[in-house]
């Protein structure tokens, strides 16, 4: 469904992505992991056509993303960046309505359908209690749900998230991930996301790409990618990989250097 083909990219004269190729299937829950600076966010920017590659192509259902009109592209793939400016005092319902921009005409007046869709996503995310509150007055967990509501209002089959849970506590992290899982399993959305937490990546994703220095070092199922040898090599640390007794998914435990020396 999505084909990333020989992508090289970077900023000015600094090459960051080096000849990356990778396929993402429809309905994948696809996690991109790797150290800080490995190129994960840059790859998302290329995929979402926010940065032009030096070379290579991206195809969605066989169509080069460069041949989409801006509106059609926005109806195909939506992106929630890591940092979104939520300092302005829009209400939650106004903010979610911004997600409808690809469907609006030049006068930007919402149609009945725009109201129906935004109501549906706000119900789905359980945020109807604070519709009239200002986005800049919400907690981080509430804010993240509103941001997700905005991308859902865009009604795309593919949704891309750059570190959607990095600043949330474990309860809110699980809440958000269960929402993404529902979108994937019940609503057939293809989810692509970068994650720092390898255990969450192992638990929720069906495919992983482990990046290192602008290349994909290993890709496959969590069981294939989260093996101690690859993790130790890429992250330059010592770990144990075990299997979660309930989900049967791999999880990674760091081992302190001190303990290794003293046995
Ligand atoms: P990751 O998401 O894996 O942490 P990034 O894709 O953000 O990695 O960054 C990869 C490299 O590209 C880093 O060396 C970073 O400094 C550089 N980089 C990222 N964004 C920019 C930018 N806007 N301008 C110049 N260099 C950038």
Short mmCIF file of C-alpha atoms and ligand atoms in Angstrom, two decimals:
data_model
loop_
_atom_site.label_atom_id
_atom_site.label_comp_id
_atom_site.label_asym_id
_atom_site.label_seq_id
_atom_site.Cartn_x
_atom_site.Cartn_y
_atom_site.Cartn_z
CA UNK A 1 0.00 0.00 0.00
CA UNK A 2 2.81 2.43 0.89
CA UNK A 3 6.10 1.92 -0.87
CA UNK A 4 9.11 3.89 0.28
CA UNK A 5 11.67 3.46 -2.47
CA UNK A 6 15.36 4.39 -2.25
CA UNK A 7 14.78 7.57 -0.29
CA UNK A 8 17.78 9.76 0.43
CA UNK A 9 17.06 13.05 2.16
CA UNK A 10 18.38 15.66 4.52
CA UNK A 11 18.67 19.35 5.31
CA UNK A 12 20.75 21.70 3.17
CA UNK A 13 23.94 19.76 2.56
CA UNK A 14 23.54 17.34 5.43
CA UNK A 15 22.36 13.91 4.29
CA UNK A 16 20.19 12.30 6.99
CA UNK A 17 18.34 9.44 5.24
CA UNK A 18 20.47 7.10 3.18
CA UNK A 19 18.72 5.10 0.51
CA UNK A 20 15.79 3.87 2.59
CA UNK A 21 13.34 1.34 1.18
CA UNK A 22 10.41 -0.15 3.03
CA UNK A 23 6.84 -1.34 2.41
CA UNK A 24 3.95 -0.60 4.74
CA UNK A 25 0.81 -2.66 4.22
CA UNK A 26 -2.75 -1.55 4.62
CA UNK A 27 -3.86 -1.92 8.28
CA UNK A 28 -0.29 -2.18 9.57
CA UNK A 29 0.43 -0.74 12.99
CA UNK A 30 3.92 0.24 11.96
CA UNK A 31 6.42 1.47 14.54
CA UNK A 32 9.67 3.27 13.76
CA UNK A 33 12.26 3.02 16.51
CA UNK A 34 15.92 3.98 16.88
CA UNK A 35 18.18 6.32 18.80
CA UNK A 36 17.72 10.09 18.91
CA UNK A 37 18.92 11.58 15.65
CA UNK A 38 18.57 8.30 13.70
CA UNK A 39 16.27 10.02 11.18
CA UNK A 40 12.83 8.81 12.32
CA UNK A 41 11.10 12.21 12.19
CA UNK A 42 12.80 13.03 8.91
CA UNK A 43 11.39 9.84 7.40
CA UNK A 44 7.89 10.82 8.57
CA UNK A 45 8.29 14.29 7.03
CA UNK A 46 9.23 12.74 3.69
CA UNK A 47 6.31 10.31 3.88
CA UNK A 48 3.91 13.16 4.59
CA UNK A 49 5.40 15.28 1.79
CA UNK A 50 6.59 18.00 4.18
CA UNK A 51 10.17 17.67 2.98
CA UNK A 52 11.44 16.87 -0.50
CA UNK A 53 13.84 13.93 -0.77
CA UNK A 54 17.15 14.30 -2.63
CA UNK A 55 16.22 11.13 -4.50
CA UNK A 56 13.77 8.25 -4.36
CA UNK A 57 9.99 8.04 -4.39
CA UNK A 58 7.02 7.29 -2.21
CA UNK A 59 3.97 5.55 -3.62
CA UNK A 60 0.56 5.17 -2.00
CA UNK A 61 -1.53 2.49 -3.71
CA UNK A 62 0.83 2.70 -6.66
CA UNK A 63 0.51 6.47 -7.04
CA UNK A 64 3.54 8.70 -6.54
CA UNK A 65 2.78 11.15 -3.72
CA UNK A 66 4.16 13.96 -5.88
CA UNK A 67 1.24 13.50 -8.27
CA UNK A 68 -1.49 14.06 -5.62
CA UNK A 69 -3.19 17.44 -5.41
CA UNK A 70 -2.72 19.06 -1.98
CA UNK A 71 -6.36 18.42 -1.07
CA UNK A 72 -6.37 14.80 -2.21
CA UNK A 73 -3.16 14.14 -0.32
CA UNK A 74 -4.71 15.63 2.83
CA UNK A 75 -7.66 13.27 2.39
CA UNK A 76 -5.29 10.29 2.11
CA UNK A 77 -2.76 10.74 4.89
CA UNK A 78 -2.84 12.81 8.07
CA UNK A 79 0.05 13.70 10.34
CA UNK A 80 0.30 14.59 14.00
CA UNK A 81 3.74 16.14 14.57
CA UNK A 82 5.57 15.85 17.86
CA UNK A 83 5.09 19.52 18.68
CA UNK A 84 1.87 21.34 17.89
CA UNK A 85 1.28 24.93 18.96
CA UNK A 86 -1.60 24.76 21.42
CA UNK A 87 -0.88 28.11 23.03
CA UNK A 88 -3.64 29.95 21.16
CA UNK A 89 -7.00 30.14 22.87
CA UNK A 90 -9.19 28.16 20.44
CA UNK A 91 -11.94 26.03 21.92
CA UNK A 92 -11.70 22.25 21.60
CA UNK A 93 -14.51 22.12 19.03
CA UNK A 94 -12.91 24.88 16.92
CA UNK A 95 -9.57 23.10 17.05
CA UNK A 96 -11.07 19.76 15.94
CA UNK A 97 -12.89 21.54 13.09
CA UNK A 98 -9.51 22.66 11.66
CA UNK A 99 -9.04 18.98 10.71
CA UNK A 100 -11.81 19.38 8.15
CA UNK A 101 -9.79 21.86 6.04
CA UNK A 102 -9.35 19.54 3.01
CA UNK A 103 -13.13 19.28 2.71
CA UNK A 104 -13.97 22.97 3.00
CA UNK A 105 -14.45 25.43 0.17
CA UNK A 106 -12.62 28.73 -0.10
CA UNK A 107 -15.08 30.39 2.31
CA UNK A 108 -14.15 27.89 5.04
CA UNK A 109 -17.71 27.61 6.30
CA UNK A 110 -18.27 24.15 7.84
CA UNK A 111 -20.99 22.04 6.22
CA UNK A 112 -23.47 19.80 8.05
CA UNK A 113 -21.23 16.88 7.21
CA UNK A 114 -18.23 18.66 8.80
CA UNK A 115 -20.25 19.01 12.04
CA UNK A 116 -21.38 15.37 11.86
CA UNK A 117 -17.83 14.08 11.38
CA UNK A 118 -16.31 16.23 14.15
CA UNK A 119 -19.10 15.19 16.54
CA UNK A 120 -18.43 11.54 15.71
CA UNK A 121 -14.67 11.80 16.39
CA UNK A 122 -15.22 13.79 19.59
CA UNK A 123 -17.64 11.09 20.80
CA UNK A 124 -15.15 8.41 19.84
CA UNK A 125 -12.39 10.11 21.83
CA UNK A 126 -14.67 10.84 24.74
CA UNK A 127 -13.87 14.56 24.79
CA UNK A 128 -17.40 15.91 24.51
CA UNK A 129 -17.30 17.01 28.18
CA UNK A 130 -14.87 19.80 27.41
CA UNK A 131 -15.88 20.94 23.93
CA UNK A 132 -16.11 24.60 24.88
CA UNK A 133 -12.93 24.69 26.96
CA UNK A 134 -9.86 26.39 25.56
CA UNK A 135 -7.19 24.03 24.24
CA UNK A 136 -4.44 25.92 26.11
CA UNK A 137 -6.17 25.19 29.44
CA UNK A 138 -6.22 21.39 29.10
CA UNK A 139 -3.90 18.81 30.68
CA UNK A 140 -1.34 17.10 28.41
CA UNK A 141 -3.46 13.91 28.27
CA UNK A 142 -6.63 15.83 27.33
CA UNK A 143 -4.71 17.94 24.80
CA UNK A 144 -3.32 14.85 23.08
CA UNK A 145 -6.84 13.46 22.64
CA UNK A 146 -7.94 16.75 21.06
CA UNK A 147 -4.97 16.67 18.69
CA UNK A 148 -5.87 13.12 17.72
CA UNK A 149 -9.49 14.20 17.21
CA UNK A 150 -8.24 16.87 14.81
CA UNK A 151 -6.32 14.35 12.66
CA UNK A 152 -9.27 11.93 12.75
CA UNK A 153 -11.55 14.69 11.52
CA UNK A 154 -9.40 14.65 8.39
CA UNK A 155 -10.89 11.18 7.68
CA UNK A 156 -7.80 9.59 6.15
CA UNK A 157 -7.05 5.87 5.90
CA UNK A 158 -3.41 6.46 6.88
CA UNK A 159 -2.49 8.30 10.06
CA UNK A 160 1.07 9.19 10.99
CA UNK A 161 2.13 10.13 14.52
CA UNK A 162 5.52 11.47 15.60
CA UNK A 163 6.06 10.28 19.16
CA UNK A 164 2.42 10.56 20.23
CA UNK A 165 2.99 9.49 23.84
CA UNK A 166 6.45 10.80 24.73
CA UNK A 167 5.30 13.38 27.30
CA UNK A 168 2.45 11.40 28.88
CA UNK A 169 2.25 9.33 32.07
CA UNK A 170 1.79 5.56 31.78
CA UNK A 171 -2.01 5.74 32.24
CA UNK A 172 -2.44 8.35 29.52
CA UNK A 173 0.07 6.50 27.31
CA UNK A 174 -2.06 3.36 27.50
CA UNK A 175 -5.25 5.35 26.89
CA UNK A 176 -3.81 6.86 23.71
CA UNK A 177 -2.40 3.55 22.50
CA UNK A 178 -5.72 1.78 23.04
CA UNK A 179 -7.36 4.52 20.96
CA UNK A 180 -4.81 3.97 18.19
CA UNK A 181 -5.33 0.21 18.44
CA UNK A 182 -9.12 0.66 18.08
CA UNK A 183 -8.57 2.88 15.05
CA UNK A 184 -6.37 0.18 13.57
CA UNK A 185 -8.46 -2.87 14.40
CA UNK A 186 -12.04 -1.60 14.30
CA UNK A 187 -11.73 1.22 11.79
CA UNK A 188 -9.06 -0.33 9.54
CA UNK A 189 -6.73 2.66 9.77
CA UNK A 190 -3.09 2.20 8.86
CA UNK A 191 -1.09 3.59 11.77
CA UNK A 192 2.53 4.70 11.36
CA UNK A 193 4.31 6.09 14.40
CA UNK A 194 7.68 6.78 15.92
CA UNK A 195 8.19 5.54 19.44
CA UNK A 196 10.96 5.70 22.02
CA UNK A 197 9.57 3.04 24.29
CA UNK A 198 10.63 -0.34 22.89
CA UNK A 199 8.21 -2.21 25.14
CA UNK A 200 5.25 -0.25 23.86
CA UNK A 201 6.54 -0.73 20.32
CA UNK A 202 6.71 -4.50 20.93
CA UNK A 203 3.29 -4.64 22.54
CA UNK A 204 1.25 -2.59 20.08
CA UNK A 205 2.94 -2.68 16.66
CA UNK A 206 2.66 -5.59 14.23
CA UNK A 207 5.71 -4.34 12.27
CA UNK A 208 8.78 -2.42 13.33
CA UNK A 209 11.60 -0.66 11.54
CA UNK A 210 14.72 -0.13 13.63
CA UNK A 211 16.66 2.86 12.29
CA UNK A 212 20.32 3.62 12.71
CA UNK A 213 22.22 6.58 11.24
CA UNK A 214 19.64 7.28 8.56
CA UNK A 215 19.21 3.67 7.45
CA UNK A 216 16.84 0.89 8.41
CA UNK A 217 19.00 -1.56 10.32
CA UNK A 218 16.30 -4.21 10.77
CA UNK A 219 12.60 -4.46 9.88
CA UNK A 220 9.99 -7.11 10.57
CA UNK A 221 7.71 -8.30 13.35
CA UNK A 222 8.47 -7.22 16.95
CA UNK A 223 9.83 -10.73 17.59
CA UNK A 224 12.25 -10.35 14.67
CA UNK A 225 13.38 -6.82 15.47
CA UNK A 226 13.45 -6.75 19.27
CA UNK A 227 16.23 -9.26 19.76
CA UNK A 228 18.95 -8.48 22.27
CA UNK A 229 21.80 -8.54 19.74
CA UNK A 230 20.33 -5.88 17.46
CA UNK A 231 19.11 -3.72 20.34
CA UNK A 232 22.49 -3.85 22.08
CA UNK A 233 24.30 -3.00 18.87
CA UNK A 234 22.10 -0.13 17.79
CA UNK A 235 21.58 1.45 21.22
CA UNK A 236 25.09 0.62 22.45
CA UNK A 237 23.84 -0.79 25.74
CA UNK A 238 23.14 -4.09 27.46
CA UNK A 239 19.62 -5.51 27.62
CA UNK A 240 17.64 -8.66 28.30
CA UNK A 241 14.68 -9.46 26.04
CA UNK A 242 11.85 -11.48 27.57
CA UNK A 243 8.34 -12.44 26.52
CA UNK A 244 5.35 -10.78 28.15
CA UNK A 245 3.45 -13.71 29.75
CA UNK A 246 0.04 -12.23 28.90
CA UNK A 247 0.49 -10.84 25.40
CA UNK A 248 3.40 -13.10 24.37
CA UNK A 249 5.12 -10.03 22.92
CA UNK A 250 8.80 -9.25 23.48
CA UNK A 251 9.85 -6.69 26.06
CA UNK A 252 13.24 -5.21 26.71
CA UNK A 253 14.86 -4.69 30.11
CA UNK A 254 18.01 -2.58 30.45
CA UNK A 255 20.82 -4.12 32.49
CA UNK A 256 23.00 -1.84 34.57
CA UNK A 257 26.73 -2.00 33.71
CA UNK A 258 27.52 -2.18 37.39
CA UNK A 259 25.56 -5.43 37.76
CA UNK A 260 27.31 -7.04 34.81
CA UNK A 261 30.74 -6.33 36.31
CA UNK A 262 29.89 -7.59 39.79
CA UNK A 263 27.85 -10.53 38.51
P1 LIG B 1 14.99 11.32 15.15
O1 LIG B 1 13.57 11.61 14.88
O2 LIG B 1 15.37 9.89 14.93
O3 LIG B 1 15.45 11.79 16.51
P2 LIG B 1 15.52 13.40 13.21
O4 LIG B 1 14.95 12.95 11.91
O5 LIG B 1 14.75 14.39 14.01
O6 LIG B 1 15.88 12.11 14.10
O7 LIG B 1 16.97 14.02 12.97
C1 LIG B 1 17.96 13.35 12.19
C2 LIG B 1 19.11 14.31 11.97
O8 LIG B 1 18.66 15.40 11.19
C3 LIG B 1 19.68 14.89 13.25
O9 LIG B 1 21.09 14.94 13.11
C4 LIG B 1 19.11 16.26 13.32
O10 LIG B 1 19.97 17.16 13.95
C5 LIG B 1 18.95 16.61 11.84
N1 LIG B 1 17.82 17.54 11.64
C6 LIG B 1 16.53 17.31 11.98
N2 LIG B 1 15.75 18.36 11.63
C7 LIG B 1 16.57 19.27 11.05
C8 LIG B 1 16.37 20.57 10.47
N3 LIG B 1 15.15 21.13 10.40
N4 LIG B 1 17.46 21.21 9.96
C9 LIG B 1 18.69 20.65 10.01
N5 LIG B 1 18.94 19.42 10.53
C10 LIG B 1 17.91 18.75 11.05
#
